[in-house]
Amino acid sequence: MGILVSNISKSYKEVKALHNISFEVKPKELFGLIGPDGAGKTTLFRILTTLLIANEGKATITGFDVLNNFKDIRKHVGYMPGRFSLYQDLTVEENLKFFATIFGTTIEENYELIEDIYVQIEPFKNRRAGKLSGGMKQKLALCCALIHKPKVLFLDEPTTGVDPVSRKEFWDMLKRLQQKNITILVSTPYMDEAALCDRIALIQNGEILQIDTPENIVKQYSKVIYDVSANNMYQLINSLKAYQHQHSVYPFGEFVHYTDTRSDFNPKELKTYLEEQKLSNISIERTQATIEDSFMEMAK
Amino acid sequence: MKLFIGFVTKEFYHIFRDKRSLFILFGMPIVQILLFGFAITNEINNVDIAILDHSKDATTKEIINKISTSKYFSIKQHIEREADIETVFKKGKVKAVLNFEKDFSKNLIKDYQATVQIISDATDPNTANTISNYVSSILQNYLQEQNKGIKINYVIISQPRMVYNPELKSVYMFVPGVMTIILMLVSAMMTSISITREKELGTMEILLVSPIKPFQVIIGKVFPYIFLSIINAIVIVLLSIFIFKMPVQGSLFLLGVESVLFIISALALGILISTISATQQTAMMISLMGLMLPVILLSGFIFPISSMPVPLQIISNVIPAKWFIIILKGIMLKGVGLQFIWKETLILFGMTFFFIVLSVKKYKIRLE
């Protein structure tokens, strides 16, 4: 039994944070909640970790109800909040030791679980947590969340504010943890990380847009996408948006992702149009859809 | 037990690694007690006065001599004319002028009566009052010496005797008050801040999503401060004994037990404050405004409760500090035992119990 969420709704006074959310995370699955800031990810995490009470709906974690069996859940889950939430004035080792103690265990007892991660921060074990780099902080927070060998791990935006190299390492670690029979629910605003999950739920404005494997979500994207680039990015976007046949125009790194409303679209036609708009160095090439494209299409 | 030790160790790390809280804990008590003890005082010493002597005879000379040799006054200048009185006051050189009438000695012998006018600068009413009392008592003293052996019929001499604090030392009044303030401040403010800090920094979220129970968090938070507050109480008592020569008449053991009781009630208040405030700043403001002011103003520390308006007198009853000050004064100055202060102790105990129950009940097991 993993995580079961059915029809969860939550409002803060006037604002509706979550609306009728349902999904299921299978045991040992790495499940991603993908959505922009303010989509309701943190609220959902707090409901599932028994910190908030939903207005409607039910949820169970490994069979325990989040409302009635909250004490059991608190023993068996690991939670890493979005904001770095360890004691900044304690050293790496003191933090780890403290969290081991409050979960009634010791560092030695579950060392094999955190070993891969801990060896990387061990050289700094006498440094105060507040003085660590972003990537180090996340590794320490993960160690602290894992120290009691949880059955389910909740990671709320674990890689926000972390450099790309550390982000990649972090996801490699999650994959390894999955091998050790831990169910993982992770949220992220980064679409590129979505592809690393077993299944993902795309969430926006408190509603789930779609739940599927990353591959399937990309496959369902029906349009043909073109990478467009030119000498002036800003003017390019404006020109494309003004084009009468445009379906969507999104900046994507050094390119603009463009889709057309017509099925018999001819790139040459667009090139001529752009040249008329006094743009030069124009290139238009077909490209693969990504999860970000799917998300943008669904969120439209 | 392991959990408890782990939690308390963590709390001590927080305290000893934060210079600000260290200062509040140990710097402030010492500074406060010294400030109150030395700077804020109702006693007068070496007050500058001026003399306007119209008779300049043997009696006035003797009296002036007596006044100038006392440690309370020093004669700054002699003036010759009534008009100068105002001038010396305006220059702010003296606090009082003694104006001896003409033929002082002669009148005293002839009519058994002579007049000396004590003019004091009442911009500071307390000092003015004290000066005039002191001068009168020196004059009384002089007369009594002169009249030795001479029998005068029907004279009532009142003999005031100040018990428990014969020299009317103000430090006797301040020590119990300052001790109360410091214990309240350290205990209530520091615990409320330390709990709200966990909320503010997000660590409370992790503590909540763990098997640790509310009372375990509370005991773990409170224990270090009980320990540190006891050390503070000991420091204050030692300072008052050795620096201000204030004797502790009653049992030190009883003093200790009562202090611990008061400390626990203040800690419970601190926890209560932390449950209603979201940030460290709010917690600090509530502790300062909501606890410090009543403790200073309504506890009877500075202003006597019996002379307050009735509504304030009633309010003062719910302030734990009021009862603690009564207990402290009883033990330290009067040397009484538990049989005289059991009522106050019981009230304090009841309040402590109430605060603890309330704060454990109000402790949130979730976020808002």
XYZ file of C-alpha atoms in Angstrom, chain A residues 46 49-53 66-67 70-71 74-75 77 79 81 83-91 94 98-99 101-103 105-106 128, chain B residues 2-7 10 13-15 17-18 197-213 365-368:
66
model
C 1.033 19.215 4.289
C 1.980 14.591 6.169
C -0.882 15.267 8.651
C 0.102 18.904 9.151
C -3.122 20.303 7.703
C -6.661 18.992 7.643
C -4.275 11.056 7.566
C -6.887 12.308 10.005
C -1.928 10.613 12.165
C 0.277 9.283 14.959
C 4.208 10.389 11.760
C 6.241 7.335 12.777
C 7.096 8.808 6.899
C 9.279 14.621 5.261
C 9.718 20.600 3.587
C 12.181 25.445 2.817
C 15.444 24.273 4.392
C 14.214 23.333 7.830
C 17.092 22.044 9.877
C 18.790 23.720 12.800
C 21.209 26.178 11.218
C 23.175 26.635 14.425
C 23.788 22.921 14.864
C 26.507 21.087 12.964
C 24.417 17.228 15.555
C 19.080 14.884 16.915
C 16.669 13.634 14.275
C 17.067 10.526 18.545
C 13.572 11.937 18.163
C 12.666 9.017 15.917
C 16.904 5.337 16.503
C 20.619 5.977 16.040
C 27.153 24.394 11.077
C 17.413 9.282 25.601
C 14.953 11.470 23.749
C 14.864 13.902 26.655
C 18.647 14.139 26.857
C 18.881 14.557 23.088
C 16.345 17.358 23.083
C 20.011 20.518 21.371
C 23.494 24.229 21.827
C 20.950 26.840 20.702
C 21.400 28.883 23.857
C 25.651 29.493 20.332
C 23.476 32.586 20.327
C 11.821 30.229 16.496
C 11.106 26.608 15.611
C 7.898 27.732 13.945
C 9.539 30.592 12.118
C 12.446 28.557 10.786
C 10.199 25.667 9.769
C 11.788 23.107 12.071
C 8.482 22.801 13.912
C 7.071 21.233 10.757
C 9.603 18.428 11.003
C 9.141 18.047 14.744
C 5.407 17.672 14.194
C 5.906 14.993 11.537
C 7.774 12.797 13.997
C 6.685 10.534 16.834
C 7.681 13.112 19.464
C 4.725 14.091 21.679
C -0.400 19.211 16.937
C -0.731 20.506 13.363
C 0.018 23.729 11.524
C -2.810 26.229 12.190
